[in-house]
mmCIF file of C-alpha atoms in Angstrom:
data_model
loop_
_atom_site.group_PDB
_atom_site.id
_atom_site.type_symbol
_atom_site.label_atom_id
_atom_site.label_comp_id
_atom_site.label_asym_id
_atom_site.label_seq_id
_atom_site.Cartn_x
_atom_site.Cartn_y
_atom_site.Cartn_z
ATOM 1 C CA MET A 107 -9.877 -46.968 2.713
ATOM 2 C CA LYS A 108 -11.833 -44.770 0.765
ATOM 3 C CA LYS A 109 -12.209 -42.645 2.741
ATOM 4 C CA ILE A 110 -9.275 -41.822 3.921
ATOM 5 C CA TYR A 111 -7.732 -41.208 0.351
ATOM 6 C CA LEU A 112 -10.484 -39.061 -0.456
ATOM 7 C CA THR A 113 -10.164 -37.221 3.248
ATOM 8 C CA ILE A 114 -7.045 -36.694 2.544
ATOM 9 C CA PHE A 115 -7.173 -35.416 -1.277
ATOM 10 C CA VAL A 116 -10.237 -33.547 -0.319
ATOM 11 C CA ILE A 117 -7.179 -31.372 3.106
ATOM 12 C CA ALA A 118 -4.980 -31.435 -0.223
ATOM 13 C CA PHE A 119 -6.642 -29.313 -2.693
ATOM 14 C CA LEU A 120 -7.866 -26.536 0.686
ATOM 15 C CA VAL A 121 -4.421 -26.135 1.388
ATOM 16 C CA SER A 122 -3.684 -25.837 -1.951
ATOM 17 C CA CYS A 123 -6.121 -22.646 -2.608
ATOM 18 C CA LYS A 124 -5.390 -20.462 -0.289
ATOM 19 C CA LYS A 125 -5.253 -17.227 -1.454
ATOM 20 C CA SER A 126 -1.793 -15.689 -2.408
ATOM 21 C CA SER A 127 -0.293 -12.630 -1.060
ATOM 22 C CA VAL A 128 0.562 -9.504 -2.028
ATOM 23 C CA PHE A 129 2.515 -6.860 -1.102
ATOM 24 C CA THR A 130 5.758 -8.842 0.660
ATOM 25 C CA GLU A 131 8.958 -6.495 -1.516
ATOM 26 C CA ILE A 132 8.011 -3.450 -2.478
ATOM 27 C CA ASN A 133 8.928 -2.831 -6.102
ATOM 28 C CA ALA A 134 11.418 0.334 -6.605
ATOM 29 C CA SER A 135 12.339 0.048 -9.979
ATOM 30 C CA PHE A 136 10.376 3.239 -11.086
ATOM 31 C CA LYS A 137 12.332 6.106 -12.178
ATOM 32 C CA SER A 138 10.553 8.846 -10.394
ATOM 33 C CA LEU A 139 7.596 10.384 -9.187
ATOM 34 C CA ASP A 140 4.813 9.916 -11.918
ATOM 35 C CA ASP A 141 6.352 6.431 -12.662
ATOM 36 C CA VAL A 142 3.399 5.521 -9.932
ATOM 37 C CA PHE A 143 0.659 6.696 -10.488
ATOM 38 C CA VAL A 144 -1.010 4.992 -13.970
ATOM 39 C CA GLU A 145 -2.387 6.319 -16.150
ATOM 40 C CA GLU A 146 -6.382 5.768 -15.420
ATOM 41 C CA PHE A 147 -7.176 2.861 -12.774
ATOM 42 C CA LYS A 148 -11.063 1.229 -13.191
ATOM 43 C CA ASN A 149 -11.699 3.464 -15.555
ATOM 44 C CA GLU A 150 -10.515 6.774 -13.283
ATOM 45 C CA LYS A 151 -8.335 8.676 -15.275
ATOM 46 C CA ARG A 152 -5.348 9.757 -13.147
ATOM 47 C CA ASN A 153 -5.249 13.382 -11.643
ATOM 48 C CA VAL A 154 -2.092 13.900 -10.069
ATOM 49 C CA GLU A 155 -0.535 17.312 -8.712
ATOM 50 C CA LYS A 156 1.725 18.996 -5.943
ATOM 51 C CA ASN A 157 0.957 17.950 -2.207
ATOM 52 C CA THR A 158 0.623 20.918 -0.668
ATOM 53 C CA GLU A 159 -1.322 19.612 1.859
ATOM 54 C CA ALA A 160 1.420 18.336 4.127
ATOM 55 C CA ASN A 161 4.844 17.982 1.872
ATOM 56 C CA PHE A 162 7.094 17.522 4.893
ATOM 57 C CA GLY A 163 9.302 19.134 3.513
ATOM 58 C CA ALA A 164 10.732 17.022 0.806
ATOM 59 C CA HIS A 165 12.458 17.577 -2.751
ATOM 60 C CA GLU A 166 9.533 16.235 -4.200
ATOM 61 C CA ALA A 167 5.847 15.430 -2.949
ATOM 62 C CA LYS A 168 2.487 14.489 -5.413
ATOM 63 C CA THR A 169 -0.751 13.629 -4.655
ATOM 64 C CA GLY A 170 -2.088 10.929 -7.011
ATOM 65 C CA ARG A 171 -6.402 10.386 -7.368
ATOM 66 C CA TYR A 172 -8.363 7.961 -8.981
ATOM 67 C CA GLY A 173 -11.755 9.370 -8.631
ATOM 68 C CA THR A 174 -13.220 8.558 -4.948
ATOM 69 C CA LEU A 175 -11.881 5.081 -5.375
ATOM 70 C CA VAL A 176 -8.263 5.515 -4.963
ATOM 71 C CA VAL A 177 -6.005 8.581 -3.419
ATOM 72 C CA LEU A 178 -1.915 8.429 -3.797
ATOM 73 C CA ASP A 179 0.206 10.807 -1.311
ATOM 74 C CA VAL A 180 4.065 10.318 -2.780
ATOM 75 C CA TRP A 181 7.460 12.045 -0.762
ATOM 76 C CA GLU A 182 10.834 11.747 -1.790
ATOM 77 C CA PHE A 183 12.830 13.006 0.277
ATOM 78 C CA ALA A 184 17.025 14.024 1.127
ATOM 79 C CA SER A 185 17.501 10.564 3.800
ATOM 80 C CA GLU A 186 16.005 7.129 4.579
ATOM 81 C CA SER A 187 15.892 8.664 7.680
ATOM 82 C CA GLU A 188 14.175 10.946 7.012
ATOM 83 C CA SER A 189 11.276 9.549 5.295
ATOM 84 C CA LYS A 190 11.134 6.688 8.461
ATOM 85 C CA GLN A 191 10.669 9.900 10.532
ATOM 86 C CA HIS A 192 7.771 10.955 8.901
ATOM 87 C CA TYR A 193 6.480 7.962 8.556
ATOM 88 C CA GLU A 194 6.761 7.425 12.333
ATOM 89 C CA ALA A 195 4.337 10.440 12.245
ATOM 90 C CA LEU A 196 2.071 9.823 9.600
ATOM 91 C CA THR A 197 1.249 6.004 11.759
ATOM 92 C CA ASN A 198 0.878 8.093 14.696
ATOM 93 C CA GLU A 199 -1.834 10.406 13.793
ATOM 94 C CA GLU A 200 -3.511 7.438 12.141
ATOM 95 C CA LYS A 201 -4.083 5.768 15.409
ATOM 96 C CA ASN A 202 -4.737 8.883 16.605
ATOM 97 C CA ASN A 203 -8.098 8.036 15.047
ATOM 98 C CA THR A 204 -8.235 5.238 16.591
ATOM 99 C CA PRO A 205 -8.203 2.860 13.833
ATOM 100 C CA ARG A 206 -11.213 -0.043 13.169
ATOM 101 C CA GLU A 207 -8.288 -2.292 13.116
ATOM 102 C CA TYR A 208 -4.212 -1.981 11.875
ATOM 103 C CA ASP A 209 -1.343 -4.223 11.023
ATOM 104 C CA GLN A 210 2.345 -2.635 11.281
ATOM 105 C CA THR A 211 5.537 -3.797 9.930
ATOM 106 C CA LYS A 212 9.304 -2.820 10.663
ATOM 107 C CA SER A 213 11.691 -4.264 8.849
ATOM 108 C CA ASN A 214 14.025 -2.798 5.788
ATOM 109 C CA GLU A 215 11.027 -0.963 4.613
ATOM 110 C CA TYR A 216 8.016 0.117 6.802
ATOM 111 C CA ARG A 217 4.504 -0.808 6.303
ATOM 112 C CA TYR A 218 1.669 0.314 8.431
ATOM 113 C CA GLN A 219 -2.218 -1.447 7.222
ATOM 114 C CA PHE A 220 -5.399 0.460 8.145
ATOM 115 C CA ILE A 221 -9.244 0.382 8.352
ATOM 116 C CA ARG A 222 -10.454 3.692 9.554
ATOM 117 C CA GLY A 223 -13.512 4.066 11.982
ATOM 118 C CA SER A 224 -15.598 5.597 8.653
ATOM 119 C CA GLY A 225 -14.204 1.801 6.689
ATOM 120 C CA VAL A 226 -11.699 3.985 4.695
ATOM 121 C CA ALA A 227 -8.362 1.708 4.185
ATOM 122 C CA GLY A 228 -4.670 2.795 4.137
ATOM 123 C CA GLU A 229 -1.549 1.738 4.188
ATOM 124 C CA ILE A 230 1.748 3.324 4.438
ATOM 125 C CA PHE A 231 4.637 2.199 3.908
ATOM 126 C CA THR A 232 8.130 3.434 2.626
ATOM 127 C CA ILE A 233 11.236 2.832 0.004
ATOM 128 C CA LYS A 234 14.486 3.827 1.305
ATOM 129 C CA LYS A 235 13.959 7.904 0.585
ATOM 130 C CA LEU A 236 10.068 7.648 -0.451
ATOM 131 C CA LEU A 237 7.399 7.490 2.235
ATOM 132 C CA PHE A 238 4.071 6.184 0.127
ATOM 133 C CA ARG A 239 0.472 6.708 1.660
ATOM 134 C CA ILE A 240 -2.800 5.935 -0.370
ATOM 135 C CA LEU A 241 -6.956 5.279 0.633
ATOM 136 C CA GLY A 242 -8.914 3.317 -0.983
ATOM 137 C CA GLU A 243 -12.339 2.285 -0.894
ATOM 138 C CA ASN A 244 -10.903 -0.969 0.869
ATOM 139 C CA LYS A 245 -8.083 -3.023 0.807
ATOM 140 C CA ASP A 246 -8.881 -5.084 -1.941
ATOM 141 C CA THR A 247 -8.503 -1.611 -4.051
ATOM 142 C CA ILE A 248 -5.330 -0.714 -2.807
ATOM 143 C CA ARG A 249 -4.372 -3.899 -3.520
ATOM 144 C CA GLU A 250 -5.401 -3.689 -6.974
ATOM 145 C CA TYR A 251 -3.888 -0.228 -7.510
ATOM 146 C CA LEU A 252 -0.347 -1.822 -5.497
ATOM 147 C CA ILE A 253 0.082 -4.512 -8.162
ATOM 148 C CA ALA A 254 -1.218 -2.188 -11.198
ATOM 149 C CA SER A 255 0.988 0.188 -10.216
ATOM 150 C CA LYS A 256 3.859 -2.262 -10.076
ATOM 151 C CA LEU A 257 4.426 -0.995 -6.844
ATOM 152 C CA ALA A 258 4.119 -4.673 -5.550
ATOM 153 C CA ASN A 259 4.606 -8.108 -6.574
ATOM 154 C CA ILE A 260 2.554 -10.925 -6.078
ATOM 155 C CA ARG A 261 3.488 -13.605 -4.150
#
């Protein structure tokens, strides 16, 4: 009888130890695009500049870099449909690069998570009229940044 209780206890303990998931909801409570770029991340100061490489005709386009740890691109468009159109373009570009792994969700906001063949991890997602692309050294670094910038909530 003790073995049965011990087994049930161990199973219950293992089930309760599951990892917390991140980012089922994107937090859009920031007031300007500058608010998504934290001052410092993992001892790397931010370097934010106008995104001239790929601005897609957006009202505002910015890129923030934290050394070689994270690069965050943000675009603000006139409409949600425009944001989703450019989301499709970015995800198709990443898919053409044959990612090592990927996961795509299309619901209230669009989200595409990937790992390139080089090992660089990334996420592309939308919030209403905004489009984000974040690249990092791995998935954990991206999650840490999204939480630090308050773009994602731990659930």
